[in-house]
Coordinates of C-alpha atoms in Angstrom, one line a residue:
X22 CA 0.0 0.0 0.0
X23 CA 1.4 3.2 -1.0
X24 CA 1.6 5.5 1.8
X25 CA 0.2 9.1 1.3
X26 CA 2.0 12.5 1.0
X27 CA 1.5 14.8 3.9
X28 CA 1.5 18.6 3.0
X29 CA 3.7 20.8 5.6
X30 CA 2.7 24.5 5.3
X31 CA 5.7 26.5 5.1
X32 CA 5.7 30.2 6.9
X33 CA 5.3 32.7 4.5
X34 CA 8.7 34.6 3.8
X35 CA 7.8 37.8 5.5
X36 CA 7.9 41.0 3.3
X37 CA 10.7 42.9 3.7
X38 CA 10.3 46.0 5.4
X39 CA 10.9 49.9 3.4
X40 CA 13.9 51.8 4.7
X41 CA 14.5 55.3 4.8
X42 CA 17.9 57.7 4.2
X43 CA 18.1 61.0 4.8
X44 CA 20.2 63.2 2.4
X45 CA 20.6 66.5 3.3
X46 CA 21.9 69.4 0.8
X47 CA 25.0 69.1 -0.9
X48 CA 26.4 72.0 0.2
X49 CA 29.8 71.2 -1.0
X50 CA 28.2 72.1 -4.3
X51 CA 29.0 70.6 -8.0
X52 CA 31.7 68.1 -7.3
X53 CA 33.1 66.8 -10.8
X54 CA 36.8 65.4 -10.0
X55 CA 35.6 62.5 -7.5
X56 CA 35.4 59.2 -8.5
X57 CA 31.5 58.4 -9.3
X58 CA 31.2 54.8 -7.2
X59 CA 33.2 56.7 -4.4
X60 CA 32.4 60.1 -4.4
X61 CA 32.1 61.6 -1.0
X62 CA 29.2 62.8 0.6
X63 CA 27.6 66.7 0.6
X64 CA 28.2 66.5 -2.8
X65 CA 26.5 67.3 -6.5
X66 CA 26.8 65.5 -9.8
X67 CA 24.6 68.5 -11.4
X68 CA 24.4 72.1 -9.9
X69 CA 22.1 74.4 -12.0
X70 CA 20.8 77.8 -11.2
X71 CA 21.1 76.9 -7.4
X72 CA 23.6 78.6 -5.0
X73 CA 25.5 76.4 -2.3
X74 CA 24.8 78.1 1.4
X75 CA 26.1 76.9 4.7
X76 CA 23.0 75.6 5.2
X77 CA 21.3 74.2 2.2
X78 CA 20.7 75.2 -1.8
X79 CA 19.1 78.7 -2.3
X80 CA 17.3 78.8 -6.2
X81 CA 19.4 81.9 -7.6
X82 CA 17.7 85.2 -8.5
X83 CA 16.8 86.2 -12.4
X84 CA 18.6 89.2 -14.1
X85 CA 17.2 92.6 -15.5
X86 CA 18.5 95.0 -18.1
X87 CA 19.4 98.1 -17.1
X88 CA 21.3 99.2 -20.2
X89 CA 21.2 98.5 -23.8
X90 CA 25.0 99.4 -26.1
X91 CA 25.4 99.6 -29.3
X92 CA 27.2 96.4 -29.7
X93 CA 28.5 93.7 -27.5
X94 CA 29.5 94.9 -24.3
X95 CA 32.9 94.0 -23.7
X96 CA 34.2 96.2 -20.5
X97 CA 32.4 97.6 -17.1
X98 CA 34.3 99.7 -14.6
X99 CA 32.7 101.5 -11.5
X100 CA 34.2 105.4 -10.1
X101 CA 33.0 105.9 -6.4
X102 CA 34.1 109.9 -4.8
X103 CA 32.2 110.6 -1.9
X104 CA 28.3 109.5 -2.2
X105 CA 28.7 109.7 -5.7
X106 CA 28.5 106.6 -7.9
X107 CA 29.0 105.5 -11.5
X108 CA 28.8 102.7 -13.4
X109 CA 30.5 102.8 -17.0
X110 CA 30.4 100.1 -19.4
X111 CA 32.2 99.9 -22.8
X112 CA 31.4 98.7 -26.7
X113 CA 34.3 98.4 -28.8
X114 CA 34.0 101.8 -30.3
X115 CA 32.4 103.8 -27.3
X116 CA 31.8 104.2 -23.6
X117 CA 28.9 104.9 -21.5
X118 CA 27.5 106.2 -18.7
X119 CA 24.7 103.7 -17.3
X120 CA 25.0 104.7 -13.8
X121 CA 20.9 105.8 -14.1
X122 CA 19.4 105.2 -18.0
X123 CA 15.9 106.6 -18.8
X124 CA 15.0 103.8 -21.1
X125 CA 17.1 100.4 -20.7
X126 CA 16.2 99.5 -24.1
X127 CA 17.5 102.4 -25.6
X128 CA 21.3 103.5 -26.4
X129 CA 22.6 106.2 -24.3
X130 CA 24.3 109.2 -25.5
X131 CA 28.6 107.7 -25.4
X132 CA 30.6 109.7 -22.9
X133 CA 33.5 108.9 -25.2
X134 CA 33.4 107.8 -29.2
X135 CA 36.0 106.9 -31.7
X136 CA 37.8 104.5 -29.6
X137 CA 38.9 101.5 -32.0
X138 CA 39.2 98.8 -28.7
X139 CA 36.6 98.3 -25.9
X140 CA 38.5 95.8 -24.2
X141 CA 39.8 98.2 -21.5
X142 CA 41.8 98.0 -18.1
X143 CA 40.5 100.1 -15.5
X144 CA 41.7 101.7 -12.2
X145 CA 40.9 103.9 -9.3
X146 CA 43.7 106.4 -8.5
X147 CA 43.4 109.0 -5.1
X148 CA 45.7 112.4 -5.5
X149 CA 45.7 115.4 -3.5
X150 CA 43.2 116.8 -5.9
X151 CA 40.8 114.0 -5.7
X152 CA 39.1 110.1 -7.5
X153 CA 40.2 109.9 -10.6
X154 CA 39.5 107.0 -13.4
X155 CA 42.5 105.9 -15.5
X156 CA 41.7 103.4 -18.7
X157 CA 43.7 101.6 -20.9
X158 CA 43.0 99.6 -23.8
X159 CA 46.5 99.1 -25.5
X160 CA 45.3 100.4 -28.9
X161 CA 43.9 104.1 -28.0
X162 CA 45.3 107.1 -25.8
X163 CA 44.7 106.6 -22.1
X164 CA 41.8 108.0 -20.6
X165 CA 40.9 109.9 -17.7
X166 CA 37.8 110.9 -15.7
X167 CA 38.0 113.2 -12.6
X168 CA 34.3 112.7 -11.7
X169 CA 32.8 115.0 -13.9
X170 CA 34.6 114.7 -17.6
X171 CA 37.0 112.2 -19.8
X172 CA 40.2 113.6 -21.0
X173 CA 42.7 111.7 -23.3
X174 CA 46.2 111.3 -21.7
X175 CA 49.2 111.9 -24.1
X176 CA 52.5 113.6 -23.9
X177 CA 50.6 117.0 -24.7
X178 CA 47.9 116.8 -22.3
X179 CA 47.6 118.3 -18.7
X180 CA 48.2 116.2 -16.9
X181 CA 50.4 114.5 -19.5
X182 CA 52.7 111.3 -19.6
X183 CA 56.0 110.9 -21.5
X184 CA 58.7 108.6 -22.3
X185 CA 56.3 106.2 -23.5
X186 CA 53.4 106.8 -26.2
X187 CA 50.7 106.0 -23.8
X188 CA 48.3 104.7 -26.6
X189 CA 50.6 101.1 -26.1
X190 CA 49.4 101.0 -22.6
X191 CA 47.5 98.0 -22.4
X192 CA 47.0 97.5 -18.6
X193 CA 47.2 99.9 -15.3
X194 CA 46.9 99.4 -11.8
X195 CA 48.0 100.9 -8.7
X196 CA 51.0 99.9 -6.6
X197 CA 52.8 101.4 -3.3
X198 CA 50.8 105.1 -4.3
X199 CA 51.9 104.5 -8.3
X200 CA 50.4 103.6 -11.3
X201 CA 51.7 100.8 -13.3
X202 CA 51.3 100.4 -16.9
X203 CA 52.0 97.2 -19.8
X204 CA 53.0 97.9 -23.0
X205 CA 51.0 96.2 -25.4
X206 CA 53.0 93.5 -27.2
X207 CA 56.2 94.0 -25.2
X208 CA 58.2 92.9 -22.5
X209 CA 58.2 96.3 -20.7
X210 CA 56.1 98.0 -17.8
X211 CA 55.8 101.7 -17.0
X212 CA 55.5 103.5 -13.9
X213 CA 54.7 107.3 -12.9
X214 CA 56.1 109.1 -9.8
X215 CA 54.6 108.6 -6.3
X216 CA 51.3 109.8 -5.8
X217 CA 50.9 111.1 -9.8
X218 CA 48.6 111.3 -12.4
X219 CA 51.2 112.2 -15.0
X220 CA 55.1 112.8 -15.3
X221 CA 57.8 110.7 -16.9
X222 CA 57.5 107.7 -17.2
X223 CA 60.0 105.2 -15.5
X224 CA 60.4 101.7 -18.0
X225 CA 60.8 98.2 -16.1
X226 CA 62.2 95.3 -18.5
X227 CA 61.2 92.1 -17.6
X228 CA 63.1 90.4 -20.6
X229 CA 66.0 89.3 -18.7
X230 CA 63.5 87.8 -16.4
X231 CA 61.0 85.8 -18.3
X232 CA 62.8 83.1 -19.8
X233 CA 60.0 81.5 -22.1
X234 CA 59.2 84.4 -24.8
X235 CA 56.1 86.2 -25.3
X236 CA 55.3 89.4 -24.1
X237 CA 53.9 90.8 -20.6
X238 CA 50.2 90.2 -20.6
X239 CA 49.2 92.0 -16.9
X240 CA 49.9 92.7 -13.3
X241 CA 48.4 93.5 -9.9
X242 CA 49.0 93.8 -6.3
X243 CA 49.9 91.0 -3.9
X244 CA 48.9 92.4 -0.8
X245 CA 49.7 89.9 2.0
X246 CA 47.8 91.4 5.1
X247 CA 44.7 92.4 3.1
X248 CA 45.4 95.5 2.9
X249 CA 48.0 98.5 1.6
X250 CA 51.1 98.5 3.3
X251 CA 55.0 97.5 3.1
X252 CA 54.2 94.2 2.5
X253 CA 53.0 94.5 -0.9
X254 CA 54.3 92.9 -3.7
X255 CA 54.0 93.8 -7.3
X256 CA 53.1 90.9 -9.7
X257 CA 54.1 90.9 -13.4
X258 CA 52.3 88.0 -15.7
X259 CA 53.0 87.3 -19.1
X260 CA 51.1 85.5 -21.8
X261 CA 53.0 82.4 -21.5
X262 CA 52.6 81.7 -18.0
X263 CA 55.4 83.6 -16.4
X264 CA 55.0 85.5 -13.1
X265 CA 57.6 87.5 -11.6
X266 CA 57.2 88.8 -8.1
X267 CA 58.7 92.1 -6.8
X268 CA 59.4 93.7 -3.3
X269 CA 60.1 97.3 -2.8
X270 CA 59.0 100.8 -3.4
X271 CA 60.7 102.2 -6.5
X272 CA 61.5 100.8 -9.9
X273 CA 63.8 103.1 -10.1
X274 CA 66.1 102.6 -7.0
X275 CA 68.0 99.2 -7.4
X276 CA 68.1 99.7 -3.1
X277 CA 64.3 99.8 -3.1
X278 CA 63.5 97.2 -5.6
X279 CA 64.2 93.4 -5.9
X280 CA 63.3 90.2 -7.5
X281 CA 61.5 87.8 -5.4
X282 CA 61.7 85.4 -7.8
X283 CA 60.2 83.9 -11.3
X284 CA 57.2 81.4 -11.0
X285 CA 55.9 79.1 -13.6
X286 CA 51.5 78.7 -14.4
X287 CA 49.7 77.8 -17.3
X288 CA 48.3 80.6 -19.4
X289 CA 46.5 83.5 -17.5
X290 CA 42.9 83.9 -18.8
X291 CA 43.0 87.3 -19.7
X292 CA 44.6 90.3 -18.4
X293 CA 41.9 90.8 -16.1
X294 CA 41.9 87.5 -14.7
X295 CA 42.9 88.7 -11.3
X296 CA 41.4 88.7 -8.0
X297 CA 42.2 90.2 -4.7
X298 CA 41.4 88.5 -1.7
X299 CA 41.9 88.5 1.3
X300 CA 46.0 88.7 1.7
X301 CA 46.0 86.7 -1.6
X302 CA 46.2 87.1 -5.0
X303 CA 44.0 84.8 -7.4
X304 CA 44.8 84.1 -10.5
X305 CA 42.9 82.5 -12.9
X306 CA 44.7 79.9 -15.3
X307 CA 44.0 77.3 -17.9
X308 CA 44.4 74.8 -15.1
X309 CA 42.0 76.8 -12.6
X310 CA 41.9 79.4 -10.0
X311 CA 45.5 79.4 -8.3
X312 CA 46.4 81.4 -5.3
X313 CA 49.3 83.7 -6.1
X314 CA 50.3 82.4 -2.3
X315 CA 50.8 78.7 -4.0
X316 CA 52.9 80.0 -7.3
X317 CA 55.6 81.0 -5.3
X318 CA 55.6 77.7 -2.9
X319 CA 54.8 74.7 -5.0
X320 CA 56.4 73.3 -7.9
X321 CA 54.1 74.1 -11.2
X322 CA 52.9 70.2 -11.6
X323 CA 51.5 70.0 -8.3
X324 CA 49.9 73.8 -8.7
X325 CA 46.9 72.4 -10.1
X326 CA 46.2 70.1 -7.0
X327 CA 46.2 73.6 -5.1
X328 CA 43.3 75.3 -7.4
X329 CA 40.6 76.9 -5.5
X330 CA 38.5 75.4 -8.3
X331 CA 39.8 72.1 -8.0
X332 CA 35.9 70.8 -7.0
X333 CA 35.3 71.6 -10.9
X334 CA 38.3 71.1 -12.8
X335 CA 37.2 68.6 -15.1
X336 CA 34.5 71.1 -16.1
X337 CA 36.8 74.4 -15.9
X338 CA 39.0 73.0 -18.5
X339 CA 36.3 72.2 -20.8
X340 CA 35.2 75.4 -20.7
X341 CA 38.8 76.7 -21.3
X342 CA 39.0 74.5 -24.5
X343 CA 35.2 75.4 -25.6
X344 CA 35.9 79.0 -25.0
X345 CA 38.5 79.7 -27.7
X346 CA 40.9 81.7 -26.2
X347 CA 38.4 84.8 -24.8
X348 CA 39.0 86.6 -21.9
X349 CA 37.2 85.6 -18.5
X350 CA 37.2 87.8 -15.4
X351 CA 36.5 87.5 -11.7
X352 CA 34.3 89.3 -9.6
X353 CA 33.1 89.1 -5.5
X354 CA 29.7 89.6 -4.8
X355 CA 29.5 89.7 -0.8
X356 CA 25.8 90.8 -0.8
X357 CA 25.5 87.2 -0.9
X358 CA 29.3 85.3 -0.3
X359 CA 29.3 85.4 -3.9
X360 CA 32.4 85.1 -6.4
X361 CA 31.2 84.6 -10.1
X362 CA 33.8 83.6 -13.0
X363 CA 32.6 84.8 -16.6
X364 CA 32.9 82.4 -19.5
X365 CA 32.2 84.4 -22.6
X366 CA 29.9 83.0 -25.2
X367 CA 30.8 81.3 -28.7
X368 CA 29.5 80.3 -31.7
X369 CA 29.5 76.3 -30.0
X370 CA 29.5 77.1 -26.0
X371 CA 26.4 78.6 -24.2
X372 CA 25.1 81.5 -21.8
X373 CA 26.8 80.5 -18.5
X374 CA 29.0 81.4 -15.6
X375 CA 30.2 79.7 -12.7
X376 CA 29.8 80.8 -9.4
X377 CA 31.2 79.9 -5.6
X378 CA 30.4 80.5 -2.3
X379 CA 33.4 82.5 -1.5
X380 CA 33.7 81.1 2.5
X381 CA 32.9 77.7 2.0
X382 CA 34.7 77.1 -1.6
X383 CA 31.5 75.0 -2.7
X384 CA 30.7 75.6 -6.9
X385 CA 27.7 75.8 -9.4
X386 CA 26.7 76.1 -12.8
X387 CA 24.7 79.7 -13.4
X388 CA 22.8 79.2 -16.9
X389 CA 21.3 81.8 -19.4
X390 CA 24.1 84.5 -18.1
X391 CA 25.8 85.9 -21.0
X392 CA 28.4 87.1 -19.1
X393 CA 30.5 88.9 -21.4
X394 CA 31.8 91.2 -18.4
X395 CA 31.3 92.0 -14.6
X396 CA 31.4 94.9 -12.5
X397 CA 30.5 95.1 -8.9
X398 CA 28.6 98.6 -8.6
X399 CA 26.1 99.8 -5.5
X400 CA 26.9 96.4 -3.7
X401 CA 25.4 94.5 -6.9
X402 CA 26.8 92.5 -9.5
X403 CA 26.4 93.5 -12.9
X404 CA 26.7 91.6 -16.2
X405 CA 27.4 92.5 -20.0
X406 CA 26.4 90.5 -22.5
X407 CA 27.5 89.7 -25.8
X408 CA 24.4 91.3 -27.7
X409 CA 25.0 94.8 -26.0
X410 CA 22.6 94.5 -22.8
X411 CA 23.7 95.5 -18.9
X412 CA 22.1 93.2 -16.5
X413 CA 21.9 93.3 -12.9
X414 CA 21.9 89.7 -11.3
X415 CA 20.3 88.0 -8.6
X416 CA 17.4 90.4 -9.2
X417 CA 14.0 89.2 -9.7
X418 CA 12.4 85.6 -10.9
X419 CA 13.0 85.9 -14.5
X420 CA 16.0 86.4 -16.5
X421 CA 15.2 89.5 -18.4
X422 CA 11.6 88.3 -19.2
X423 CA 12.9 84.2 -19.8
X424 CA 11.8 81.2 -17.2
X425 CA 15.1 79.6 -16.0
X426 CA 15.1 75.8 -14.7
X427 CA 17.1 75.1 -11.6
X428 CA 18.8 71.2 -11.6
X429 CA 20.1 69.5 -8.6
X430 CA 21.5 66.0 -9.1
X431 CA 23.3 64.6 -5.9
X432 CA 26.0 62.1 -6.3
X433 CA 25.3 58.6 -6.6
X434 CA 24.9 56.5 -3.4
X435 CA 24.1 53.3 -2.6
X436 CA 21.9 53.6 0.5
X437 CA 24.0 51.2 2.4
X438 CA 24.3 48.4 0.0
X439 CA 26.9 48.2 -2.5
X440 CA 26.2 46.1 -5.3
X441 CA 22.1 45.1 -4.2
X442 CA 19.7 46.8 -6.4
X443 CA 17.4 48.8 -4.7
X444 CA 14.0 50.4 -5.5
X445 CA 13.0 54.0 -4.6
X446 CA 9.7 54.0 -3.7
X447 CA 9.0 57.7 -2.9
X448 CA 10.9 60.8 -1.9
X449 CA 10.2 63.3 0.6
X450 CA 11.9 67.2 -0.3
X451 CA 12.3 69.4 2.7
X452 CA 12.3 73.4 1.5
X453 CA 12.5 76.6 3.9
X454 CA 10.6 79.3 1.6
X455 CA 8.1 81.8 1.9
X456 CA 7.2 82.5 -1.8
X457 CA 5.7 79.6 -4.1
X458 CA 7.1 77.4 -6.6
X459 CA 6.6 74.2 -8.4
X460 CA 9.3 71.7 -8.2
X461 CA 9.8 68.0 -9.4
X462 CA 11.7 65.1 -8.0
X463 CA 13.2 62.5 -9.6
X464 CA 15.5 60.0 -9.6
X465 CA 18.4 58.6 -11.8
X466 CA 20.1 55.5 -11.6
X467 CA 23.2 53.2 -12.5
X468 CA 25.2 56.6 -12.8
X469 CA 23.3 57.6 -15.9
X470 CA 21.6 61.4 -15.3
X471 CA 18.4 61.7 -17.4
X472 CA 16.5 64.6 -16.0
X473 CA 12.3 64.6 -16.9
X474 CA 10.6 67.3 -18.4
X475 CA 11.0 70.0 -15.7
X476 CA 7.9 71.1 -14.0
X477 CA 5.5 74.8 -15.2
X478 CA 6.4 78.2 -13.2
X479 CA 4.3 78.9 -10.3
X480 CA 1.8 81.2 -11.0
X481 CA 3.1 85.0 -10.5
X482 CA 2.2 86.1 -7.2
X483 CA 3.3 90.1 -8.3
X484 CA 6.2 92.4 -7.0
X485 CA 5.8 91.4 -3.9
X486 CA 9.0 93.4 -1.5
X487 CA 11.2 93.3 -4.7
X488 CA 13.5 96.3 -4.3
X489 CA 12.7 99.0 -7.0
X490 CA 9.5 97.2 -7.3
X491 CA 7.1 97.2 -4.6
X492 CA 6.0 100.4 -2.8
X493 CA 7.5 102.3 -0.4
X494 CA 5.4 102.1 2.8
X495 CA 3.2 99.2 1.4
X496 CA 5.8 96.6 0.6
X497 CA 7.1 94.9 3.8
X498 CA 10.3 95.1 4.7
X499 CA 12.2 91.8 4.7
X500 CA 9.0 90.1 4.5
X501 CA 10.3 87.0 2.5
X502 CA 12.6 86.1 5.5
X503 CA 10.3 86.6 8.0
X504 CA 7.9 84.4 6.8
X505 CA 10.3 81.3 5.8
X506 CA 8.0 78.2 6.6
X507 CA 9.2 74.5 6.3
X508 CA 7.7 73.1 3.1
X509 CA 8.1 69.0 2.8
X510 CA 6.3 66.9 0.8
X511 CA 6.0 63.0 -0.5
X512 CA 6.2 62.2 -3.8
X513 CA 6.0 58.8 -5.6
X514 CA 9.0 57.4 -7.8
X515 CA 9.4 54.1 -8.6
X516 CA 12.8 53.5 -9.9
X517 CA 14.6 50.6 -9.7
X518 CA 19.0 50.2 -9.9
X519 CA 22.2 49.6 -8.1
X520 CA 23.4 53.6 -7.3
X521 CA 20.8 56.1 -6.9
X522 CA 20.9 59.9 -7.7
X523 CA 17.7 61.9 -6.2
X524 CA 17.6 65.0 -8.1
X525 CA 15.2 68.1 -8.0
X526 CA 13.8 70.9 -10.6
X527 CA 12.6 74.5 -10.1
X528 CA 11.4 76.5 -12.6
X529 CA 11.1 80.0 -12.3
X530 CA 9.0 82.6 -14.3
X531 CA 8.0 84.8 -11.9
X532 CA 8.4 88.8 -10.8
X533 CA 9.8 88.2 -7.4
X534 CA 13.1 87.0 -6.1
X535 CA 12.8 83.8 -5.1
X536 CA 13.2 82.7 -1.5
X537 CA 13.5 79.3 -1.0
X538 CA 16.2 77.0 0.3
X539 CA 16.8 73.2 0.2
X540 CA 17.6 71.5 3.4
X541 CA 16.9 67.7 2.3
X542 CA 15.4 65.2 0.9
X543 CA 14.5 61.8 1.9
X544 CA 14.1 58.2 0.2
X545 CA 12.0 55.8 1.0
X546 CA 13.2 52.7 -0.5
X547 CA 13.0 48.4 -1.0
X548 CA 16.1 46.5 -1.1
X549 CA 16.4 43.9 -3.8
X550 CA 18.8 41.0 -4.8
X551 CA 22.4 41.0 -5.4
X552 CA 23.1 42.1 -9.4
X553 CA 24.4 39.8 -10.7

């Protein structure tokens, strides 16, 4: 007899349980030299139109015109005397006043015409007899303004400059109480008397001490305590990457003058491509942002390792190559920690800048900035742009009348389990703000970055307390901070993969600055099997 099967029930394999992980904002900012399975945390793959705090992500501001040139706008210098303020900005033929224009859209009258180069050097010089302006272009006669008029500087003039046709001065700045000139195309500099506008002019030759041809290309001020004083030290740059440092007083005194020595970089990107900071001297290079302070104390191979824009340097010598050679400038923005790098548009590389918090060294991607030029003026930054317009920045929640889409990508992680695909369920986004916006989460997996369509513009709540804007006595005063409320919210995913990216969209369309922040986001999530 056969003897019967007896069925055993089994205990259902319990279901495994969701976990959560709590990201908060990269703060770190865009991160693009890091290893993409190892890359460590605080960090973002993609950093769009969203400004690294100390605390989280703010969404930028838009941009306005103020100003409209006749052609692209290709210099911007400021003149401060007193309470007295303006903002100039230069064409290749002309310059401007656009301190206060009537119509934005319309061309000014030109404070000065005929010029044949816009691409200008600019410096604020104090005398006995007051603020003056001194420009330099390399191809026309210098200019100076004394707060009310231009005048063109020659050996004729009053004040006047000889020993050297001054329409060969390329580049000026001010050094121990002296202006210091490059001659175009040369390996000379020029200096006037103590204290003076004008006088003979006192030639330095740097050809005995550059070593790798070329010609002088610009020079600054290395002020080591942060401010004027006997310190100093007066840089010379050429276009080959050459720096020589000097100590002393007067060119003309071999007792008061000496060589600290000769430094190697790669190219200089432009001859306004320095920064003052603090007791340093930036420089930016082909290779990134180097601190004078690191030229002259590391050998050039490891100067790169040294960059303040090391974060970014895969992406900083993209844009070096997709740039073709055009001039890039540095400004500082403290109204918000603020430093923003220009990278000049071409026929094949877009509207864009990059920006960095300038205390915490964390970097992003601006978009739709055409910065051509900067100028700090009135505590804002100011940008020119390649089709002739002046445009103030962080201003607004358009750019100039165009939406603008903020991206945030984090790095990939993977949530605890290396190797073991897991699937993101839903993600919670954690936002201090007080105006509204529409924003999408998503997620990207594997380390490929596909963004979806990004989300509509809120709806446009008005002026609200924008500055300019709303009314005096109606508007509240620092209302948006006031009223910062925590906004979180769950939204579903359902992505499956290995390594995981959470990533967010703004878009913003509207008349008011935005005020919101990112603090964090969270996943909610199912572990899978092992991939095999």
């Amino acid at each position: 007899m056969r003897r019967g099967f007896r069925r055993v029930p089994v205990a259902a394999k319990a279901q495994q349980k969701g976990e959560t992980i709590t990201f908060p904002a990269p703060i770190r900012g865009k991160v693009s030299n890091e290893n993409l399975a190892s890359a460590q945390p605080l960090g973002a793959k993609v950093l769009v139109n969203a400004f690294p705090t100390q605390t989280g992500l703010r969404v930028r501001g838009g941009s306005r015109k103020t100003a409209t040139l006749d052609g692209p706008v290709l210099s911007m210098f400021t003149y401060v005397s007193g309470s007295a303020a303006k903002h100039f900005a230069a064409s290749q033929a002309k310059v401007y006043d656009v301190s206060s224009v009537a119509d934005p859209s319309v061309v000014p009258p030109a404070d000065i015409s005929g010029q044949s180069a816009g691409y200008y050097s600019a410096v604020q010089f104090s005398t006995v007899g007051g603020e003056f302006l001194y420009l330099a272009n390399g191809s026309d006669k210098l200019q100076l303004y004394n707060g009310t008029s231009w005048q063109a500087i020659d050996g004729a003039s009053s004040p006047s400059i000889t020993g050297v046709t001054t329409s060969t001065l390329s580049h000026v700045w001010a050094y121990r109480n002296r202006l210091f000139f490059i001659q175009s195309g040369s390996m000379y500099a020029w200096c006037l008397p103590v204290n003076s506008l004008g006088g003979a002019a006192t030639q330095i030759s740097l050809a005995g001490v550059f070593q790798n041809g070329g010609s002088l290309l610009t020079g600054g001020t290395w002020s080591m305590d942060a401010g004027d004083g006997i310190d100093d030290r007066c840089v010379f740059i050429s276009n080959q990457g050459e720096v020589a440092v000097y100590e002393g007083a007067d060119p003309g005194d071999p007792n008061d003058w000496r060589l600290q020595g000769r430094y190697d970089i790669t190219p200089v990107l432009g001859k306004r491509a320095l920064m003052p900071v603090g007791g340093d001297l930036l420089i930016l290079t082909e290779d990134g942002i180097v601190p004078i302070s690191q030229v002259v104390s590391k050998d050039p191979a490891a100067l790169s390792l040294a960059a303040v824009s090391r974060n970014i340097e895969p992406d900083w010598r993209r844009e070096v190559m997709a740039r073709g050679g055009k001039p890039w400038e540095f400004i500082k923005f403290p109204r918000y920690n603020m430093g923003i790098v220009s990278l000049p548009v071409t026929t094949t590389a877009p509207a864009m800048c990059f920006v960095v918090n300038l205390e915490t060294g964390a970097w992003a991607d601006y978009t739709g900035w055409d910065t051509n030029c900067l100028v700090l003026h009135n505590k804002w930054a100011y940008f020119g742009t390649s089709d002739g317009k002046v445009m103030q920045a962080e201003i607004g929640g358009n750019d100039d009348g165009q939406i603008y889409t903020v991206q945030i990508a984090a790095q990939f992680d993977h949530l605890k389990s290396p190797g073991q695909t897991k699937t993101v369920r839903m993600a919670r986004e954690t936002w201090l703000a007080s105006r509204d916006f529409n924003s999408r989460v998503s997620v990207s997996v594997n380390y490929q970055t596909v963004f979806p369509a990004a989300p509509n513009s809120a709806p446009d709540g008005g002026a609200l307390s924008l500055w300019d804007v709303g009314k005096w006595d109606q508007a509240k005063w620092d209302a948006a901070l006031a009223n910062r409320t925590a906004r979180v919210q769950w939204r579903s995913i359902g992505r499956t993969g290995y390594a995981v990216s959470w990533q967010i969209q703004v878009t913003c369309g509207v008349t008011a600055t935005p005020d919101a922040e990112l603090v964090s986001i969270d996943l909610l999530y199912d572990r899978g099997g092992i991939v095999t």
